[in-house]
mmCIF file of C-alpha atoms and ligand atoms in Angstrom:
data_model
loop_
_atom_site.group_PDB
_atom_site.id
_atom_site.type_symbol
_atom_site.label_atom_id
_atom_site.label_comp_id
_atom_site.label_asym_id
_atom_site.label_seq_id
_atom_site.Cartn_x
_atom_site.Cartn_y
_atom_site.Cartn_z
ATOM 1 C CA UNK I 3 -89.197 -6.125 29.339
ATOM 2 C CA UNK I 4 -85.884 -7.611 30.574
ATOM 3 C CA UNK I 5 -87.188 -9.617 33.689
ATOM 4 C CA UNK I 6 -90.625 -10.304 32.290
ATOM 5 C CA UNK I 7 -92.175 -13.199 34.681
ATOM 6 C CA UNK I 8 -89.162 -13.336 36.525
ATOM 7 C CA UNK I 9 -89.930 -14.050 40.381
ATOM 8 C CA UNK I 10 -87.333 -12.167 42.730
ATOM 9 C CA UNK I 11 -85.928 -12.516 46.120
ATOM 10 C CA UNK I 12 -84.202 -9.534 47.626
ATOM 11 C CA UNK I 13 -82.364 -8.881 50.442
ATOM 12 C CA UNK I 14 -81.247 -5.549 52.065
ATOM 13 C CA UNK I 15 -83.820 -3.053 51.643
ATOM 14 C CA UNK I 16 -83.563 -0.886 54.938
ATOM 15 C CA UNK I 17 -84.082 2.401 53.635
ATOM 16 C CA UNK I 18 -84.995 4.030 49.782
ATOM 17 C CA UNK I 19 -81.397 4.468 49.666
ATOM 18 C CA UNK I 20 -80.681 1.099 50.004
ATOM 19 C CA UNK I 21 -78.708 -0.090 46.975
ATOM 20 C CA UNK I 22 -81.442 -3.188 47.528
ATOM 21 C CA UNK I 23 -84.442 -0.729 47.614
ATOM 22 C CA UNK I 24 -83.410 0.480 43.703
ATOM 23 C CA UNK I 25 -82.477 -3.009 42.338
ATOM 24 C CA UNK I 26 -86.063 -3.788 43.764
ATOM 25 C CA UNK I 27 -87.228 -0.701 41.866
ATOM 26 C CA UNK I 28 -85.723 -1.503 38.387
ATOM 27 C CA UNK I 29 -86.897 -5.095 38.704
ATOM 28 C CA UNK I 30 -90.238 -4.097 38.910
ATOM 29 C CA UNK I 31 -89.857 -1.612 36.376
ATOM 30 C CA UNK I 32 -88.386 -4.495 33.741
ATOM 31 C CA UNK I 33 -92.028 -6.765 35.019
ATOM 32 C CA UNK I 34 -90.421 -8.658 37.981
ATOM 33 C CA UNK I 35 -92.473 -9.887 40.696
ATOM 34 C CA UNK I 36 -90.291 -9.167 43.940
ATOM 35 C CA UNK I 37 -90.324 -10.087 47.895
ATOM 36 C CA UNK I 38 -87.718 -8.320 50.334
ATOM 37 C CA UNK I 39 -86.532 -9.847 53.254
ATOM 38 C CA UNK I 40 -86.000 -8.040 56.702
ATOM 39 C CA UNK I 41 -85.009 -8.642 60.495
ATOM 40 C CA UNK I 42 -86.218 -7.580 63.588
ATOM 41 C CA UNK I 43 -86.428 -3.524 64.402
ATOM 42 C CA UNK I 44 -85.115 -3.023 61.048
ATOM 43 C CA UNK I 45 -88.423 -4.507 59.264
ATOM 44 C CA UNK I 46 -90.388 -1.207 59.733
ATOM 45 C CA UNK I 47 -88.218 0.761 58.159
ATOM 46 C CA UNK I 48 -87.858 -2.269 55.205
ATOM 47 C CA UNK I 49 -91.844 -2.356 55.354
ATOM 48 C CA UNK I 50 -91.928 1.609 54.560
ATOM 49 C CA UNK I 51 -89.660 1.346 52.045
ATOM 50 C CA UNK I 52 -91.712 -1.418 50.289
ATOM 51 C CA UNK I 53 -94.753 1.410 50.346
ATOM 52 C CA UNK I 54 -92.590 3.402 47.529
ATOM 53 C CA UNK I 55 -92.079 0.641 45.344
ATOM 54 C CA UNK I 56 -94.243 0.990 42.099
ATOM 55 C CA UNK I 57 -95.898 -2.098 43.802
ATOM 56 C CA UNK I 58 -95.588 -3.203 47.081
ATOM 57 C CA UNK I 59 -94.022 -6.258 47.666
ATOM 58 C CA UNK I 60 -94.689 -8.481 51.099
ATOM 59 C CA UNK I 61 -91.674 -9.077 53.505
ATOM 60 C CA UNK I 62 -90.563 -12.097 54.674
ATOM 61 C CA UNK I 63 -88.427 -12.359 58.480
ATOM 62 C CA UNK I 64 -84.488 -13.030 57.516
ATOM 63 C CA UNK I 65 -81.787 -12.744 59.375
ATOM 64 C CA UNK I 66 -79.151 -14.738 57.417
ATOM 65 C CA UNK I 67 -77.464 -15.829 59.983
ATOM 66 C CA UNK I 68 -80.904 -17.830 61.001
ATOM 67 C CA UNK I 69 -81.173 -21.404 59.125
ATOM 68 C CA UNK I 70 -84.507 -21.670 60.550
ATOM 69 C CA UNK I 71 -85.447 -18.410 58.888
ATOM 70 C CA UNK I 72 -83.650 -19.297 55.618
ATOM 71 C CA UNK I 73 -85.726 -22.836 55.649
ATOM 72 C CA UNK I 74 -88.816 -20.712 56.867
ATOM 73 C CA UNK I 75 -88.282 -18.295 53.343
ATOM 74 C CA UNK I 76 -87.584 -21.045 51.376
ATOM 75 C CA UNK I 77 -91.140 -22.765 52.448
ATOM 76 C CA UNK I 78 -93.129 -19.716 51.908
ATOM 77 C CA UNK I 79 -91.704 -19.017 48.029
ATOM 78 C CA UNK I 80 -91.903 -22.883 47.531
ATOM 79 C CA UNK I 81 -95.225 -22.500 48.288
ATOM 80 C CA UNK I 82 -95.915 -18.861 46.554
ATOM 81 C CA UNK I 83 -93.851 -19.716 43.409
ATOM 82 C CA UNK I 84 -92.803 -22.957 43.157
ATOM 83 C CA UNK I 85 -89.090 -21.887 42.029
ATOM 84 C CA UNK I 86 -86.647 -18.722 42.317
ATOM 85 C CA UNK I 87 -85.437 -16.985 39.119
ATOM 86 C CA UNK I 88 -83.343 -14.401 40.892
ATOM 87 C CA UNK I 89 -81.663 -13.346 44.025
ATOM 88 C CA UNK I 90 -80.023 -10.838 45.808
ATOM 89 C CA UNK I 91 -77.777 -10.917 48.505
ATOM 90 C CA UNK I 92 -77.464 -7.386 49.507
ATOM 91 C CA UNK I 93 -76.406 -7.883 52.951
ATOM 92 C CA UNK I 94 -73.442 -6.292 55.292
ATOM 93 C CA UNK I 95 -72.960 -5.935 59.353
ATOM 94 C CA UNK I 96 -69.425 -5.688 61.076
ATOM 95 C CA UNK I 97 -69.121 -4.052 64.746
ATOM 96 C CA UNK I 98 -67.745 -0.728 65.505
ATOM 97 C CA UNK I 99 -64.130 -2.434 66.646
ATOM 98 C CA UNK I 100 -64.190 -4.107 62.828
ATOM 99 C CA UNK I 101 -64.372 -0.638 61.275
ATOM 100 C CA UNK I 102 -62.851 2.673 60.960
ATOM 101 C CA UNK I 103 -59.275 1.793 62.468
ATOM 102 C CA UNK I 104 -57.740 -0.251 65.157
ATOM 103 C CA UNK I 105 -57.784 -3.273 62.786
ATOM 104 C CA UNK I 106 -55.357 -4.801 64.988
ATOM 105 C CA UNK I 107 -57.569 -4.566 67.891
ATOM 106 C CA UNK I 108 -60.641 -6.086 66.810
ATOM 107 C CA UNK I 109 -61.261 -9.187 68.879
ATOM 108 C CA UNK I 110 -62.208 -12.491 66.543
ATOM 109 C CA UNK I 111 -65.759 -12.518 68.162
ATOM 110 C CA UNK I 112 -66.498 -9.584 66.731
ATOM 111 C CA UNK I 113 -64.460 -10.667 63.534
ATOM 112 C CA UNK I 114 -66.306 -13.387 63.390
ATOM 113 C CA UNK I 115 -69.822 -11.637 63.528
ATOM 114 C CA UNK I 116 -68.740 -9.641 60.832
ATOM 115 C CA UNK I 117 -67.676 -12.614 58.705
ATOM 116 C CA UNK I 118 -70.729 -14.675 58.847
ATOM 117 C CA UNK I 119 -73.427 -11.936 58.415
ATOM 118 C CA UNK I 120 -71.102 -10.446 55.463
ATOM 119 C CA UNK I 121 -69.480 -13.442 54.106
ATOM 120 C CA UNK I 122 -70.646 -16.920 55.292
ATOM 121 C CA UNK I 123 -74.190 -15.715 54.088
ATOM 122 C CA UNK I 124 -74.200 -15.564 50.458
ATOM 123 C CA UNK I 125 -73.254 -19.723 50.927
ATOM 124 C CA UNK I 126 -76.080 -20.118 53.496
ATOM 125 C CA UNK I 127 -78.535 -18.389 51.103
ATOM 126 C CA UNK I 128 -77.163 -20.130 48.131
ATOM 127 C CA UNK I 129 -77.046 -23.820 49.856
ATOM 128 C CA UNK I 130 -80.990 -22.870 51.144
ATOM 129 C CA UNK I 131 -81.933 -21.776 48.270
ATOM 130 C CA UNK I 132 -80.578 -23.890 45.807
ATOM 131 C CA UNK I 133 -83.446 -26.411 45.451
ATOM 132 C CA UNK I 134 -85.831 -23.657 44.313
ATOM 133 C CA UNK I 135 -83.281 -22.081 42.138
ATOM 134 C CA UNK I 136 -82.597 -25.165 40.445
ATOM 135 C CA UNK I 137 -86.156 -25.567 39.663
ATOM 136 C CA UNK I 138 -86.275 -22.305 37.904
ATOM 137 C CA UNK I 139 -84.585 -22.282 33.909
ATOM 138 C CA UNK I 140 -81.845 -20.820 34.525
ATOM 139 C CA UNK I 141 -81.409 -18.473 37.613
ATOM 140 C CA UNK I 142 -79.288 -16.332 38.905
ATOM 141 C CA UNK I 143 -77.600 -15.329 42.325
ATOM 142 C CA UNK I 144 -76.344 -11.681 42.475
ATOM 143 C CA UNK I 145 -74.168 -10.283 45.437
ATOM 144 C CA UNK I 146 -72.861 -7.070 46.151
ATOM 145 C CA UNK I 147 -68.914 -6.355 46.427
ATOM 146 C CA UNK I 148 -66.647 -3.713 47.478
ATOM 147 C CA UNK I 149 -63.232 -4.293 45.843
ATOM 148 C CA UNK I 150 -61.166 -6.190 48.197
ATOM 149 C CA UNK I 151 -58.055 -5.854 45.994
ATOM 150 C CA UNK I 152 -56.901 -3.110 47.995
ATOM 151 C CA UNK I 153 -57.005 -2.093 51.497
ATOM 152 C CA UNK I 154 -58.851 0.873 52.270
ATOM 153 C CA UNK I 155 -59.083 3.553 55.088
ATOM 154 C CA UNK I 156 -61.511 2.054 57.653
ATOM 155 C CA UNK I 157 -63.091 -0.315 55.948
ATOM 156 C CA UNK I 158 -60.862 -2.630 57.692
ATOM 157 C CA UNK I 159 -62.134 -6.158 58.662
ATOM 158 C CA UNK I 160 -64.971 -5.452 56.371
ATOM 159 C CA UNK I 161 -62.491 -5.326 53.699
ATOM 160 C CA UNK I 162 -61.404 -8.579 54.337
ATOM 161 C CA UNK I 163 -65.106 -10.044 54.606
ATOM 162 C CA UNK I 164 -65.613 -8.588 50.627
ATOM 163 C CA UNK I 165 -62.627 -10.558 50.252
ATOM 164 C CA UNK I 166 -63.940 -13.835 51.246
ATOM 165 C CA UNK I 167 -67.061 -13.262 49.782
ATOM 166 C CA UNK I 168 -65.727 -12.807 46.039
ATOM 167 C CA UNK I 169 -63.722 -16.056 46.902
ATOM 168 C CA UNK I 170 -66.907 -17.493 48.188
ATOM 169 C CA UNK I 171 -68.934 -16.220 45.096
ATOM 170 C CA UNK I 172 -66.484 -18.394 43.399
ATOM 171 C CA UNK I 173 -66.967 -21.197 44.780
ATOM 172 C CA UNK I 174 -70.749 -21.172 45.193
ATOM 173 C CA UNK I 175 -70.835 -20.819 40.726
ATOM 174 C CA UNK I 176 -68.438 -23.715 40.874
ATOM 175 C CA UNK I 177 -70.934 -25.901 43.034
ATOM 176 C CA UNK I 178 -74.427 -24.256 41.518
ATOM 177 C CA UNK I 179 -73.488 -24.352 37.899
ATOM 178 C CA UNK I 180 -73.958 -27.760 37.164
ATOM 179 C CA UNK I 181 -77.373 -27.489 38.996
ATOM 180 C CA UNK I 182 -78.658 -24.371 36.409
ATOM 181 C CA UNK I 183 -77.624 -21.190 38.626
ATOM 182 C CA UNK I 184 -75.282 -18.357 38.075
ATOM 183 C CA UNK I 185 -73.139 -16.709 40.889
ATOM 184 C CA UNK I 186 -71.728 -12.956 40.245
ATOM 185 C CA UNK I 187 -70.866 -10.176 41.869
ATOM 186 C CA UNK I 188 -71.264 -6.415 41.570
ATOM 187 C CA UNK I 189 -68.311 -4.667 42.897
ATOM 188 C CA UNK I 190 -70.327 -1.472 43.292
ATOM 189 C CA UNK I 191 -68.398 2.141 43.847
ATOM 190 C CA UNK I 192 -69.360 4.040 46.969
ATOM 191 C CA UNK I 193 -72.181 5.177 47.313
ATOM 192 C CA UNK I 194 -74.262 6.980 50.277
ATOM 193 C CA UNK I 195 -76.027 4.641 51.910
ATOM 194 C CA UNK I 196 -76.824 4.085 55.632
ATOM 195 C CA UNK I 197 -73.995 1.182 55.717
ATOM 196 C CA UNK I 198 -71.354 2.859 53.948
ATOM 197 C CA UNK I 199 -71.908 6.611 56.109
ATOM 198 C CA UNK I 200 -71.599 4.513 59.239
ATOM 199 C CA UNK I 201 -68.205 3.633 57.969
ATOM 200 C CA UNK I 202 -65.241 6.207 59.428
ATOM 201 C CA UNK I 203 -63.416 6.388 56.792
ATOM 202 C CA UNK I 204 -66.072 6.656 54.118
ATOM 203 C CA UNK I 205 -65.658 10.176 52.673
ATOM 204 C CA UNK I 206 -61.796 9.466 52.087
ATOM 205 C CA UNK I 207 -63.182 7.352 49.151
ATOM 206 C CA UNK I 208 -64.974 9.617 47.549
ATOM 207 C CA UNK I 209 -61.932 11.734 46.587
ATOM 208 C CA UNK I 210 -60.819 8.291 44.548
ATOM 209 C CA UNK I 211 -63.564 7.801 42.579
ATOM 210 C CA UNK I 212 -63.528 11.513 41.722
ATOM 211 C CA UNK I 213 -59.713 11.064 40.700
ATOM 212 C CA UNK I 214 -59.570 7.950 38.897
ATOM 213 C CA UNK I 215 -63.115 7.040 37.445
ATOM 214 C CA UNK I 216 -63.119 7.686 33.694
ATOM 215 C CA UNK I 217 -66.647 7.634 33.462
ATOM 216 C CA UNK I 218 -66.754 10.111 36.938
ATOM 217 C CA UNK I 219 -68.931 8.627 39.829
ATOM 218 C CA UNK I 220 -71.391 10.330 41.607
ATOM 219 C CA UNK I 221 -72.077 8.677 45.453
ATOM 220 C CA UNK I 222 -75.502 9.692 45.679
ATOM 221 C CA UNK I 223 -76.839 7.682 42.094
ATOM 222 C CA UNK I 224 -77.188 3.916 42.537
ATOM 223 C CA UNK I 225 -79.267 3.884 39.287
ATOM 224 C CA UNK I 226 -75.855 2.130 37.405
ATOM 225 C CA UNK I 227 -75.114 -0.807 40.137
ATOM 226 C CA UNK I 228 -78.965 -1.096 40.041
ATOM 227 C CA UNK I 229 -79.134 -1.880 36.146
ATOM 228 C CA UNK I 230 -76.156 -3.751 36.288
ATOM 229 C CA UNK I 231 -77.926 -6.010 39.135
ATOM 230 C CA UNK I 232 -80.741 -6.410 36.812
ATOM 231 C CA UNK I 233 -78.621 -7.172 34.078
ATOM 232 C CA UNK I 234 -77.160 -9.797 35.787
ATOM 233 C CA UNK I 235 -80.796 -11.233 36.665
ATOM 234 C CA UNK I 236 -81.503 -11.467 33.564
ATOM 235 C CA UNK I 237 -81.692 -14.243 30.508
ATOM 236 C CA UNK I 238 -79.180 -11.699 29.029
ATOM 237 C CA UNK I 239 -75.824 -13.334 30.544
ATOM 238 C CA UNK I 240 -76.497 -16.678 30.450
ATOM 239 C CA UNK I 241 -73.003 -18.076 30.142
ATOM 240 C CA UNK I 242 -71.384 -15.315 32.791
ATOM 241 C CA UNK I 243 -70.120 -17.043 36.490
ATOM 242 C CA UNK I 244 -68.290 -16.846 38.946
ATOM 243 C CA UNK I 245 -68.019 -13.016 37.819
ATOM 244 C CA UNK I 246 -67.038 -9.834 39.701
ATOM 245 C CA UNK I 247 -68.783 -7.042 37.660
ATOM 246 C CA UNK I 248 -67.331 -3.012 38.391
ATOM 247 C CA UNK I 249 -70.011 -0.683 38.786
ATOM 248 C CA UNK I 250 -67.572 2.244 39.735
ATOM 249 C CA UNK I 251 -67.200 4.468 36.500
ATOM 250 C CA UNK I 252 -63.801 2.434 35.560
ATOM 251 C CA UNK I 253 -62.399 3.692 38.556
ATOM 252 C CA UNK I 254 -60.708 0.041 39.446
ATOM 253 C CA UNK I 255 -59.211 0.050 35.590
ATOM 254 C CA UNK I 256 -57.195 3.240 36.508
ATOM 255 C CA UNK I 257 -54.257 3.393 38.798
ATOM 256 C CA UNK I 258 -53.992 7.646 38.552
ATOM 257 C CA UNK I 259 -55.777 10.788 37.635
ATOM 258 C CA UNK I 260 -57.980 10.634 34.800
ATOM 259 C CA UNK I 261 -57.974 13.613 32.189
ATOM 260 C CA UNK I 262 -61.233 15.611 32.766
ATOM 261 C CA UNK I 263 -60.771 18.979 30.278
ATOM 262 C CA UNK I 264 -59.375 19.936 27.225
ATOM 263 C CA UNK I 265 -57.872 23.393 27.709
ATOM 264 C CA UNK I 266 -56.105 25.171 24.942
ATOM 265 C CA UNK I 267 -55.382 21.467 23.431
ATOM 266 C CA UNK I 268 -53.270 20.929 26.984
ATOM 267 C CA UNK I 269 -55.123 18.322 29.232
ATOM 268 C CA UNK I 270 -55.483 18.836 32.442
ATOM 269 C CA UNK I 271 -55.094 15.808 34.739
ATOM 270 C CA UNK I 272 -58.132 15.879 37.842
ATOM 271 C CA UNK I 273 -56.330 15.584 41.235
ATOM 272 C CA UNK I 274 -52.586 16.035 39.890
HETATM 273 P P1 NAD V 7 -77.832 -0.717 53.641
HETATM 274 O O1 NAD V 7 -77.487 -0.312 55.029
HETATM 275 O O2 NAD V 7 -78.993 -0.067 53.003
HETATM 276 O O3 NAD V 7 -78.012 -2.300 53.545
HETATM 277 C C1 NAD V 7 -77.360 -3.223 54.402
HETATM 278 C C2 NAD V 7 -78.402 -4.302 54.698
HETATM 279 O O4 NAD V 7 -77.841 -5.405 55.434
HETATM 280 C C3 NAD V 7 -79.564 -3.756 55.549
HETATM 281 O O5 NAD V 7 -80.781 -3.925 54.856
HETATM 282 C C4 NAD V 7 -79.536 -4.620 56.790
HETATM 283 O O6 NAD V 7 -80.823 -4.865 57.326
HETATM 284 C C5 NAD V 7 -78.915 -5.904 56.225
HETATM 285 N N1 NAD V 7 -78.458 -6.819 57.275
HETATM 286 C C6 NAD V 7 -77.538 -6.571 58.245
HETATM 287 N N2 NAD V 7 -77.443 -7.664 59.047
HETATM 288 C C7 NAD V 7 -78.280 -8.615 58.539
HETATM 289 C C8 NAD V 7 -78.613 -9.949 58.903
HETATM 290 N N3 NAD V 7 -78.053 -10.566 59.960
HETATM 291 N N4 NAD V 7 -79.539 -10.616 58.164
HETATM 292 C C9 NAD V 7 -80.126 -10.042 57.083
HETATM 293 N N5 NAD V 7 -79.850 -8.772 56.687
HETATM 294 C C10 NAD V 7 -78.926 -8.066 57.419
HETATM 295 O O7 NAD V 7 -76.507 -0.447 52.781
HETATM 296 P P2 NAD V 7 -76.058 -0.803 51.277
HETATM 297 O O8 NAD V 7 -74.877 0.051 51.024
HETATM 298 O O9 NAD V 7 -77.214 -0.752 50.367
HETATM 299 O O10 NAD V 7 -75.504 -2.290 51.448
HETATM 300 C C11 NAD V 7 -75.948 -3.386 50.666
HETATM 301 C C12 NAD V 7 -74.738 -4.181 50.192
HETATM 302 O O11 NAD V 7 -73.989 -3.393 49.266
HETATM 303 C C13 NAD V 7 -73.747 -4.576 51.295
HETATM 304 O O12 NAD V 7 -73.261 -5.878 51.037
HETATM 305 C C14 NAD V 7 -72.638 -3.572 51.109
HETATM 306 O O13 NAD V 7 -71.389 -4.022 51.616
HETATM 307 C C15 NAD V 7 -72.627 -3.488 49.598
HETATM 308 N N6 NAD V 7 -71.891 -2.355 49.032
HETATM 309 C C16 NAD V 7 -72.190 -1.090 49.408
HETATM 310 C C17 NAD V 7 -71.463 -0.039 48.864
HETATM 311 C C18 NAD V 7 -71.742 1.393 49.267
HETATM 312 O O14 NAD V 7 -70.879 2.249 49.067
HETATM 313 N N7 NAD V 7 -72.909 1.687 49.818
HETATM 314 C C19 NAD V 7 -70.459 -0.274 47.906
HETATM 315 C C20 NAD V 7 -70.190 -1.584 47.544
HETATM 316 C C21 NAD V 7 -70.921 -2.624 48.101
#
């Protein structure tokens, strides 16, 4: 199986739709052993979610914004594994004045919030985590991106966090590589999870991805960004770094409407 004896840490399960929850499931699936990480209130809900896993994993305390906690992880899978294969940052918080318009209004303490949960993160886990990954042969870090090559309705200062963290991404594969890791991206289309349908603003994507993605998109299947992940943490792209990945049907590759049907040897052009 691809991730035979891999050992996996994974972030962001809050839910079974959780993009997290079905990378967790598909690296189980392909023989990984996986822990998820969860914070505060939201850990009950992580906890149930582990319950539906083909096996249940244990959950360790993170909030990434927590060195103490990041130290506290790293202690417990030193002890439990003795190196990290894989991870996944699959993390994402901005406040309501951040999102779904008034971009010009959001004050920089909530900017900032929003930046260092989304952003600063995937160098805190990387720099905490780098001893165990580097003890590992070969591992992998694996983040999950919205593309920030355009500006979107209400994803706003979120928007610009994606941005930093493919610039981020960038620089973490520069400064891990030498030590053994990889550092990519999945720049996932939208799908309907409890961050994204807190977003205002969300369902004027969806139109998009029905326009433009060759391969069509459906928001409600996170199977393909979930493989992709797994790809990623696998032996399988062992010279890929510094990466961004699209898991959006093509949709980023295509800057109009894709033809759909062939009528009467006429095609017909979705959304024109
Ligand atoms: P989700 O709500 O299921 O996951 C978001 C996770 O972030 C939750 O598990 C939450 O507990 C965690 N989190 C928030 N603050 C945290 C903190 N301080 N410390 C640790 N964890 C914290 O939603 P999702 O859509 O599965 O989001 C996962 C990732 O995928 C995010 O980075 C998101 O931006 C990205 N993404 C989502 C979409 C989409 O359309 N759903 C598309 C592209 C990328």
């Amino acid at each position: 199986m691809l991730l035979d004896g891999k050992r996996l840490l994974i972030t962001g399960v809050l839910d079974p739709r959780s993009i997290a929850f079905h990378v967790a499931r598909c690296a189980q699936e392909q023989g990984a052993e996986v822990v998820l990480t969860s914070l505060g209130r939201a850990r009950r809900l992580t906890e149930r979610a582990a319950g539906r896993l083909p096996t249940t994993p244990d959950v360790l305390e993170l909030d990434v914004t927590s060195e103490d906690d990041i130290a506290a992880v790293a202690k417990d899978l030193e002890g439990r594994w003795g190196r990290l294969d894989g991870l996944l940052h699959a993390v994402a918080f901005a406040p309501g004045s951040c999102l779904g318009g008034g971009f010009l209004d959001a004050p920089w303490e909530d900017v900032s919030t929003a930046l260092q949960i989304s952003t600063y993160s995937l160098a805190s886990l990387g720099r905490g985590f780098a001893p165990l990954l580097e003890a590992a042969d070969g591992s992998s870090v694996v983040g999950l991106d919205f593309d920030a090559s355009l500006a979107w309705p209400g994803y706003d200062w979120m928007g610009v966090a994606k941005a930093g963290l493919e610039a981020t991404s960038r620089y973490l594969a520069r400064d891990l590589g030498p030590r053994g890791v990889r550092v990519n991206l999945v720049a996932a289309g939208p799908l309907r999870t409890i961050a994204a349908t807190s977003i205002d603003g969300f369902q004027h994507f969806e139109p998009v991805w029905d326009e433009r993605a060759p391969l069509g998109w459906d928001v409600r299947d996170p199977e393909p960004v979930a493989r992709t992940v797994c790809a990623l943490l696998s032996d399988w792209m062992p010279a890929v770094t510094g990466e961004i990945v699209h898991v959006d049907g093509g949709a980023h590759a295509i800057g109009a409407g894709v033809p759909r049907a062939v009528d009467d040897g006429a095609s017909a052009v979705a959304g024109a």
